[in-house]
Short mmCIF file of C-alpha atoms and ligand atoms in Angstrom, two decimals:
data_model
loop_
_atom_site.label_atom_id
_atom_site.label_comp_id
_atom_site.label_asym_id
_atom_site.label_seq_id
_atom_site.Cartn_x
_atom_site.Cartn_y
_atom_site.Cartn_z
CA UNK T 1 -0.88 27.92 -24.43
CA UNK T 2 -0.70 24.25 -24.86
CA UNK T 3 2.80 22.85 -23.19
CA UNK T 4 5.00 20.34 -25.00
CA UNK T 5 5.94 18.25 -21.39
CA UNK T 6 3.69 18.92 -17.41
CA UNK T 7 5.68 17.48 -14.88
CA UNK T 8 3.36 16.55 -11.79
CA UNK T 9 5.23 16.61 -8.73
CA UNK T 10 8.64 17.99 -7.84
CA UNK T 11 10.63 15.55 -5.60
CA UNK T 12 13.89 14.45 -7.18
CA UNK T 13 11.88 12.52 -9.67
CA UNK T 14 10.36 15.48 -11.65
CA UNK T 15 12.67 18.14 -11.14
CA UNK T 16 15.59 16.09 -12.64
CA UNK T 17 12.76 15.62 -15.24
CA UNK T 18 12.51 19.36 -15.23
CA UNK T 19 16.30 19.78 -15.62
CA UNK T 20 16.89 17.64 -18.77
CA UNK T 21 13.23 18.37 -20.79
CA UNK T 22 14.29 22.26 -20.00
CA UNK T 23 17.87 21.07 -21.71
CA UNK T 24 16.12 19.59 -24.34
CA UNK T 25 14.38 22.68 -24.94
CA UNK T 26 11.24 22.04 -24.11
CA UNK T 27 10.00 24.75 -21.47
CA UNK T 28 8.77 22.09 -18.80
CA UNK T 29 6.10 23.41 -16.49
CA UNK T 30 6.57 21.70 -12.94
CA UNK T 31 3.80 21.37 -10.84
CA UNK T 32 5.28 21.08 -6.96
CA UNK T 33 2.38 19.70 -5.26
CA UNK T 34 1.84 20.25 -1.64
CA UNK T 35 5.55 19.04 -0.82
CA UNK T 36 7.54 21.40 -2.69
CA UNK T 37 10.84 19.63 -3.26
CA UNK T 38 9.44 16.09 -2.31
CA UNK T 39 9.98 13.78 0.55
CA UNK T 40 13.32 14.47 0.95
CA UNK T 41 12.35 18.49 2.74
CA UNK T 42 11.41 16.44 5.76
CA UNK T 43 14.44 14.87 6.49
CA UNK T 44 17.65 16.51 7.99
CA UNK T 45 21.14 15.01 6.29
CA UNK T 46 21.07 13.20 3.23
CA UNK T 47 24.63 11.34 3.35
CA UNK T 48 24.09 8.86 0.27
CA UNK T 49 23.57 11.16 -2.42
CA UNK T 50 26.49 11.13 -5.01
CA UNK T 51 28.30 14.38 -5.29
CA UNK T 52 28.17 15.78 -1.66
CA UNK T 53 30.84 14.15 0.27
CA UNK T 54 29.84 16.02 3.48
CA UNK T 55 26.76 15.00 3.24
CA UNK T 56 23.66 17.93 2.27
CA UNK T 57 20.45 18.77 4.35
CA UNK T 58 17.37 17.19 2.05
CA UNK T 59 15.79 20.89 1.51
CA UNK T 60 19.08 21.94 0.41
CA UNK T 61 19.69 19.45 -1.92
CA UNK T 62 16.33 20.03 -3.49
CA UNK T 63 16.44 23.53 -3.83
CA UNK T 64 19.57 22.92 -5.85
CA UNK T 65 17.57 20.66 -7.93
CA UNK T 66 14.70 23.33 -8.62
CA UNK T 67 17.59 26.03 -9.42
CA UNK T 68 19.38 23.88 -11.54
CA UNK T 69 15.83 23.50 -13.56
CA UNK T 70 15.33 26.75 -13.70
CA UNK T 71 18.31 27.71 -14.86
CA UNK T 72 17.18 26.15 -18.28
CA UNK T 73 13.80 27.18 -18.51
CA UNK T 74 11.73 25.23 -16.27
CA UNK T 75 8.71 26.66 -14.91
CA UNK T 76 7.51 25.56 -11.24
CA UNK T 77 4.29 26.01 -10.03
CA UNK T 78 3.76 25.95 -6.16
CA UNK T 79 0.70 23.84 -6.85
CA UNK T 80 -1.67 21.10 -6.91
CA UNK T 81 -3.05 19.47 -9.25
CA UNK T 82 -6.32 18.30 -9.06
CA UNK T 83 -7.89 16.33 -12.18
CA UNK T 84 -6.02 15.17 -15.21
CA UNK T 85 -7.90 14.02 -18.62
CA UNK T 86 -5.89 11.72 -20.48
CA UNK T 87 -8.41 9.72 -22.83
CA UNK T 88 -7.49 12.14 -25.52
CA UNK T 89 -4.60 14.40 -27.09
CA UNK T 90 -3.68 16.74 -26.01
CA UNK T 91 -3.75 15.69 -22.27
CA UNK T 92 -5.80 18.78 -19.85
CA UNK T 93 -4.60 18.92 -16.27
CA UNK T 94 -6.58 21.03 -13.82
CA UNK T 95 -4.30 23.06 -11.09
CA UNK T 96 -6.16 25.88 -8.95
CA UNK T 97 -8.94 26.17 -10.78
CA UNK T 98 -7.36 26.01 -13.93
CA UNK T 99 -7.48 24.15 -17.46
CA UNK T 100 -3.81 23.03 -18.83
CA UNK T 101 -2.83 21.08 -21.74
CA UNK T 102 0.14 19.28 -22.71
CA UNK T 103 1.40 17.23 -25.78
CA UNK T 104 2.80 14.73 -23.26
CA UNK T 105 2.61 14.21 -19.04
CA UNK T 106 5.19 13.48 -16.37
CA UNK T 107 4.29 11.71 -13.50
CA UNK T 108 6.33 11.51 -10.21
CA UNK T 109 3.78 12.27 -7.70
CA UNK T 110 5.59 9.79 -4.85
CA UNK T 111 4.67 7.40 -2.25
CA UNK T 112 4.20 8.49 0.99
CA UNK T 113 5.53 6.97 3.64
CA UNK T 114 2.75 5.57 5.98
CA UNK T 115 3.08 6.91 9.48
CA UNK T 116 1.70 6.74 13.00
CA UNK T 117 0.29 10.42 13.26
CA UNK T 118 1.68 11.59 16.25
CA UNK T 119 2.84 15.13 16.38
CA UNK T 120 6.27 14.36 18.02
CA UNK T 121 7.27 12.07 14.66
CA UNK T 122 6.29 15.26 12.75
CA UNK T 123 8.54 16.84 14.59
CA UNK T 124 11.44 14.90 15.42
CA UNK T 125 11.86 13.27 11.84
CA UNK T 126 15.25 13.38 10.43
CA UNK T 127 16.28 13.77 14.32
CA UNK T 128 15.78 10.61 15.85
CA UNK T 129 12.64 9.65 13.60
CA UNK T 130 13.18 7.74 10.67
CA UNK T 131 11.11 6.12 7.69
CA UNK T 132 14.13 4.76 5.72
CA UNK T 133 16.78 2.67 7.31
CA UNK T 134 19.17 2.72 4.15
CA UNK T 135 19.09 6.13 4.21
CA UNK T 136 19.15 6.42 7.88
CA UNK T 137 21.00 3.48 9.50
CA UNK T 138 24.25 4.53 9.37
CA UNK T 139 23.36 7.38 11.91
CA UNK T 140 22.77 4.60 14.42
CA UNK T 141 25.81 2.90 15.05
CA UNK T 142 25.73 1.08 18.45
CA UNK T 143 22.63 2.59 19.75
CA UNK T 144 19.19 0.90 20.59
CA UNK T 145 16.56 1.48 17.75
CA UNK T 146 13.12 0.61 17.49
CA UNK T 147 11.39 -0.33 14.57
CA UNK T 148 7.16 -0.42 14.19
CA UNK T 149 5.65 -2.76 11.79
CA UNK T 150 4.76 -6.06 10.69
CA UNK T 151 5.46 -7.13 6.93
CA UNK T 152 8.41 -7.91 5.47
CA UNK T 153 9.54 -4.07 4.90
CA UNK T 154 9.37 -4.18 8.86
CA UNK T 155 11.48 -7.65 8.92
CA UNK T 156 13.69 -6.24 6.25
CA UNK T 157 14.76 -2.97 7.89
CA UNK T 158 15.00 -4.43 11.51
CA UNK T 159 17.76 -7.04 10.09
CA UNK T 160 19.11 -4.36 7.66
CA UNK T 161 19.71 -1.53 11.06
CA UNK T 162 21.24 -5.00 12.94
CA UNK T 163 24.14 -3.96 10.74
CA UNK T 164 24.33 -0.82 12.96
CA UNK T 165 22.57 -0.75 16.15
CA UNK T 166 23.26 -3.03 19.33
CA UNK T 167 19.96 -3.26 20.03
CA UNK T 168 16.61 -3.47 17.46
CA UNK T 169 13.17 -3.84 18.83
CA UNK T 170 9.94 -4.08 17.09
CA UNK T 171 7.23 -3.06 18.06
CA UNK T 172 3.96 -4.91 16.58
CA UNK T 173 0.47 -4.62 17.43
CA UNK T 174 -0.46 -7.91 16.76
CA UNK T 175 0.45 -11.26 18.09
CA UNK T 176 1.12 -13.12 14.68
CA UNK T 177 3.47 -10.92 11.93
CA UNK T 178 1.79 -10.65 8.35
CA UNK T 179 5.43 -10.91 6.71
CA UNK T 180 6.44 -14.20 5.22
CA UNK T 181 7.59 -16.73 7.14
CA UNK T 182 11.13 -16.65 5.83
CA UNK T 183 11.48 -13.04 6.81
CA UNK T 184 10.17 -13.44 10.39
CA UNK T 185 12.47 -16.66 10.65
CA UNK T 186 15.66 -14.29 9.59
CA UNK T 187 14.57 -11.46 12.01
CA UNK T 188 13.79 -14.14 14.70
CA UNK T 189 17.00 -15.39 14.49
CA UNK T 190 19.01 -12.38 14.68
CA UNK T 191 20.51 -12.26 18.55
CA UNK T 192 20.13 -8.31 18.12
CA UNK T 193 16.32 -8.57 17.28
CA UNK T 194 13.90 -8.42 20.06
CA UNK T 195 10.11 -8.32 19.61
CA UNK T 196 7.30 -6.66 21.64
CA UNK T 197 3.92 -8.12 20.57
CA UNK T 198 0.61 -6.21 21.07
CA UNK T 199 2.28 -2.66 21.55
CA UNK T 200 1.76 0.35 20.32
CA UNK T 201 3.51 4.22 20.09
CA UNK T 202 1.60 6.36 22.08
CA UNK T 203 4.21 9.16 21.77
CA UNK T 204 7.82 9.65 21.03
CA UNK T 205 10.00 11.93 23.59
CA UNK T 206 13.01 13.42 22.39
CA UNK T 207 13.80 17.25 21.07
CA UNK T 208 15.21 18.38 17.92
CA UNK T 209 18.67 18.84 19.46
CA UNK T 210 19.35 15.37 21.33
CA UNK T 211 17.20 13.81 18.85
CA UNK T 212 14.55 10.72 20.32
CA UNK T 213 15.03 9.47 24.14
CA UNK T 214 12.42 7.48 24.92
CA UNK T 215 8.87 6.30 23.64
CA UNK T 216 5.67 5.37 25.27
CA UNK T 217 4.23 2.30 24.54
CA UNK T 218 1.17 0.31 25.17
CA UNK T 219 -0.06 -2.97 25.60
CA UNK T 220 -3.19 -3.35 23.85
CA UNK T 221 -4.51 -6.39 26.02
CA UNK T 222 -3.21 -5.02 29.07
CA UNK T 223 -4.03 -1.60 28.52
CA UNK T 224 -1.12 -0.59 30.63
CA UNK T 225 1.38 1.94 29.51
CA UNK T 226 5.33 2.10 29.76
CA UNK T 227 8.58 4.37 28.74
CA UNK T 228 10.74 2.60 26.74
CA UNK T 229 14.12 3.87 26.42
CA UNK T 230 15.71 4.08 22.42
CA UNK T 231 17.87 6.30 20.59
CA UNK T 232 16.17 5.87 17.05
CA UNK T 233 12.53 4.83 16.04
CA UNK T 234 12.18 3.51 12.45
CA UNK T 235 8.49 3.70 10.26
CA UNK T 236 8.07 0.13 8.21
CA UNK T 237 4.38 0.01 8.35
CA UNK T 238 4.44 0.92 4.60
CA UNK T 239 3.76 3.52 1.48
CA UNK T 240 1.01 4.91 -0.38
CA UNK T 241 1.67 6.10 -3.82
CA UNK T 242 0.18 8.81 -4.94
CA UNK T 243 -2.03 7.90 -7.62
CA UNK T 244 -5.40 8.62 -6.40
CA UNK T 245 -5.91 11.08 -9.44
CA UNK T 246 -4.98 8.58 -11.78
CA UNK T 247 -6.79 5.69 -10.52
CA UNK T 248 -9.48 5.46 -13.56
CA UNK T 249 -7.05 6.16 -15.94
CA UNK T 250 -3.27 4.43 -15.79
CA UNK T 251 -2.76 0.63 -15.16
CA UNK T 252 -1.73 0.77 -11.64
CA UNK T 253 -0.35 -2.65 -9.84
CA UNK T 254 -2.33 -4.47 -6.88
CA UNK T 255 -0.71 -1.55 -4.22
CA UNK T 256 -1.33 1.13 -6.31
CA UNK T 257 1.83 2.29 -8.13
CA UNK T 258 1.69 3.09 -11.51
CA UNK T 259 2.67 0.07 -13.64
CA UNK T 260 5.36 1.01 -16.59
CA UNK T 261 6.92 -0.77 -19.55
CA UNK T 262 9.92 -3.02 -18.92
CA UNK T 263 12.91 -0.64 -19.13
CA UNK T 264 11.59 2.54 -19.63
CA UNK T 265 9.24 4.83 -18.28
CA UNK T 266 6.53 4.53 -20.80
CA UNK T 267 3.06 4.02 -18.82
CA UNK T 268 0.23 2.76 -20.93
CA UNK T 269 -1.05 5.79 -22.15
CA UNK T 270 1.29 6.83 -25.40
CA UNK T 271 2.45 10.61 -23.87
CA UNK T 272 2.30 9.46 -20.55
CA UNK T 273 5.50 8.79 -18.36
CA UNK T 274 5.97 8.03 -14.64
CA UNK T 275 9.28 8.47 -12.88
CA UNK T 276 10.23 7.94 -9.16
CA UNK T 277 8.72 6.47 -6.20
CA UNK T 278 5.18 6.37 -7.74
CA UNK T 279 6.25 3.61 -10.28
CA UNK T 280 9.51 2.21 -7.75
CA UNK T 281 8.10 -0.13 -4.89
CA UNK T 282 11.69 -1.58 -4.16
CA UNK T 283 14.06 0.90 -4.40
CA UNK T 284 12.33 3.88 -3.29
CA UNK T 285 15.49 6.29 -3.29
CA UNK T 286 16.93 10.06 -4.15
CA UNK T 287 19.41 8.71 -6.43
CA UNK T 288 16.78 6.00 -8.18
CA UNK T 289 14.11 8.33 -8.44
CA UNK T 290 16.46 10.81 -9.67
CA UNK T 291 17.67 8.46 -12.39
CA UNK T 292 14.12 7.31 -13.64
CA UNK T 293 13.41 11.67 -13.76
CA UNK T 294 15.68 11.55 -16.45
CA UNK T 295 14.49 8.72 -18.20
CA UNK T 296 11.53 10.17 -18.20
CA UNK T 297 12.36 13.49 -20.10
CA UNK T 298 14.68 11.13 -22.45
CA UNK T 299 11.62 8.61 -23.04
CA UNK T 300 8.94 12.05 -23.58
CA UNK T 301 11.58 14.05 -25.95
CA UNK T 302 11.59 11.28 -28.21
CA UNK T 303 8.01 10.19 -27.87
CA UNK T 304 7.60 14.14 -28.88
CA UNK T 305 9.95 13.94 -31.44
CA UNK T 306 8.32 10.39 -33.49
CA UNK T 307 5.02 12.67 -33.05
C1 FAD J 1 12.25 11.08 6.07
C2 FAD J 1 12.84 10.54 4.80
C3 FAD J 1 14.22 10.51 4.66
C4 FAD J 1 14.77 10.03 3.47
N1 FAD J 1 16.13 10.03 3.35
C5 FAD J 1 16.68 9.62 2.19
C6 FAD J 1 18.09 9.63 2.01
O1 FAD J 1 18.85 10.00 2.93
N2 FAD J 1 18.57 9.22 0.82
C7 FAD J 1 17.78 8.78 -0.20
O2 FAD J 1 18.27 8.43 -1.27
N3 FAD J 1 16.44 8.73 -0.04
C8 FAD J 1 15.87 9.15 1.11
N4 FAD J 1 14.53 9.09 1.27
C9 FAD J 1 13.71 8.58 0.16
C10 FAD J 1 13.57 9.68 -0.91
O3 FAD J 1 13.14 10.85 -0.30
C11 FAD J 1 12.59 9.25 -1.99
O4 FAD J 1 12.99 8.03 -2.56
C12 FAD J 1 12.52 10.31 -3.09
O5 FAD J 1 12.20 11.57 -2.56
C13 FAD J 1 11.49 9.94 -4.14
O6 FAD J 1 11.47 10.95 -5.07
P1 FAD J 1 10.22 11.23 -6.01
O7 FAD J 1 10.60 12.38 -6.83
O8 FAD J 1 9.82 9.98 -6.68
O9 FAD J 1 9.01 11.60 -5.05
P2 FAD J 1 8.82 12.52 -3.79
O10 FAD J 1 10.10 13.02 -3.23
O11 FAD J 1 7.90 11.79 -2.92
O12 FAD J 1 8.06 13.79 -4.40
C14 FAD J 1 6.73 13.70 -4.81
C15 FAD J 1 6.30 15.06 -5.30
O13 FAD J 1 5.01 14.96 -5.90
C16 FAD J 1 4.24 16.07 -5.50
N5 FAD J 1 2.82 15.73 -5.71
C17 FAD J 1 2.11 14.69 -5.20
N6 FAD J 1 0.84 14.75 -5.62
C18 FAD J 1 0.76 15.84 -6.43
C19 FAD J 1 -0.29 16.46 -7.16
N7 FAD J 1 -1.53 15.96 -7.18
N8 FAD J 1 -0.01 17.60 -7.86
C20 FAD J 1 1.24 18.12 -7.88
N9 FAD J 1 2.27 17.57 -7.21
C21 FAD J 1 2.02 16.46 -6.49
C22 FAD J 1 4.66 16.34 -4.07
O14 FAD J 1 4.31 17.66 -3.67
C23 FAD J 1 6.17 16.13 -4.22
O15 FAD J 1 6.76 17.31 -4.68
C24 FAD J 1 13.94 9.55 2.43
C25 FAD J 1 12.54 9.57 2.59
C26 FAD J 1 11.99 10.07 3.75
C27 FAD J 1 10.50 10.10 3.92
#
């Protein structure tokens, strides 16, 4: 059965997509990907997401989000999909072994956060360990963060947490920072922001219940090792969008993301739209990705529609 609207990925990109193409009647089929419910099922309280004073925990929030689609019609498939032909109409997408095709394609397949790959971060994120300060900074009011990176993102969130925290630390590998010089200068001169050159995370310490204690770090040139005592330990060592299937295909900027058409969602394949963190370098939030989702079914129902 050919589909009027896929939806590739079901973070709160696509399955607000989901929620106003099933309005619009027409019978979305979601593909979730290997992170049902998107980034936001690894994190523990979302606090800045309109319409939930008390705060909601992310999987919550997202299963609301795949109910609501439901509710209208939406189809979600727990998986992933693994080729996509979009040279000609209509579009074939290949999930599990099988052949798909679609008057018109949703994209809004991420960015991943990059991370260290320890198992403790795994394990302790949302509970100490953190790849967002704006969605996370509040949490650490007064305490003594860490932050690992180098670029500007790293710059930016270490200046953006001294809002918060008494104490921010980063933690960089090298000896020289590859973030512009006006961002090191800002983070430099911040009296809350201390740096500690040529260090990695070994591990983080900490439990799920009094969240991160400590982390062990070492000094590359020395080679020694030492406990470093934090309450918080923020990722800004950057994101990978997840465009690897589209690479040949979509015009992607110089870091990957898909590139789309000044105010709209429009990629530039006619049929093809891309919501969400995939297509958002700056932003990178629920609510933003959220908003583009439904862009994205407004911008394919009347692409459908002029067809
Ligand atoms: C730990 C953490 C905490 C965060 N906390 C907050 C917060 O408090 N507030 C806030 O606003 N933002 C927060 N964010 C950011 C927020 O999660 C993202 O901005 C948002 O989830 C982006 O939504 P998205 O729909 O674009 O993509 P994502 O949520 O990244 O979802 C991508 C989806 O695409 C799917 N996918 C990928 N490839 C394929 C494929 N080949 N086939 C099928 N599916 C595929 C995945 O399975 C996933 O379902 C947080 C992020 C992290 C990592």
């Amino acid at each position: 059965m050919k589909r009027k609207v896929i939806i590739i990925g079901s973070g709160p990109a696509g399955l607000t997509a989901a929620i106003y193409s099933a309005r619009a009647n027409l019978s979305p089929l979601v593909f979730e990907g290997i992170q049902p419910g998107g980034q936001l099922t690894i994190t523990t309280d979302v606090e800045n997401y309109p319409g939930f004073p008390d705060g909601v925990m992310g999987p919550d929030m997202m299963d609301k989000f795949r109910k609501q689609a439901q509710r209208f019609g939406a189809e979600c498939l727990f998986q992933t999909v693994e080729k996509v032909d979009m040279s000609k109409k209509p579009f074939l997408v290949w999930a599990n072994g099988e052949k798909y095709e679609s008057e018109s394609i949703i994209i809004s397949t991420g960015a991943s956060a990059k991370l260290l790959g320890l198992d403790a971060e795994k394990e302790l994120m949302g509970n100490g360990v953190s790849a967002c300060a704006t969605c996370d900074g509040f949490f650490y009011k007064d305490k003594k963060v860490v932050v690992v990176g180098g670029g500007d993102s790293a710059m930016e969130e270490a200046t953006f947490l001294t809002k918060f925290a008494s104490e921010v630390i980063i933690i960089h590998r090298r000896d020289e920072f590859r973030a512009s010089k006006i961002m090191v200068e800002r983070a430099l001169k911040n009296p809350k922001i201390s740096i500690k050159y040529n260090s990695i995370v070994k591990n983080i310490i900490g439990t799920k219940d009094s969240g991160v204690e400590s982390i062990e770090i070492e000094d590359i040139k020395s080679k020694t090792t030492s406990i470093f005592k934090c309450d918080g330990i923020f990722m800004a060592i950057g994101h990978i969008p997840n465009t690897k299937i589209f690479n040949n295909s979509l015009s992607l900027d110089e870091n990957g993301y898909i590139k789309t058409m000044p105010d709209s969602t429009h990629t530039n394949i006619a049929g093809v739209f891309a919501c969400g963190d995939v297509q958002d370098s700056i932003y990178k939030q629920a609510v933003t990705a959220a908003g583009s989702g439904c862009m994205a079914a407004l911008d394919a129902e009347k692409w459908l529609e002029n067809q």
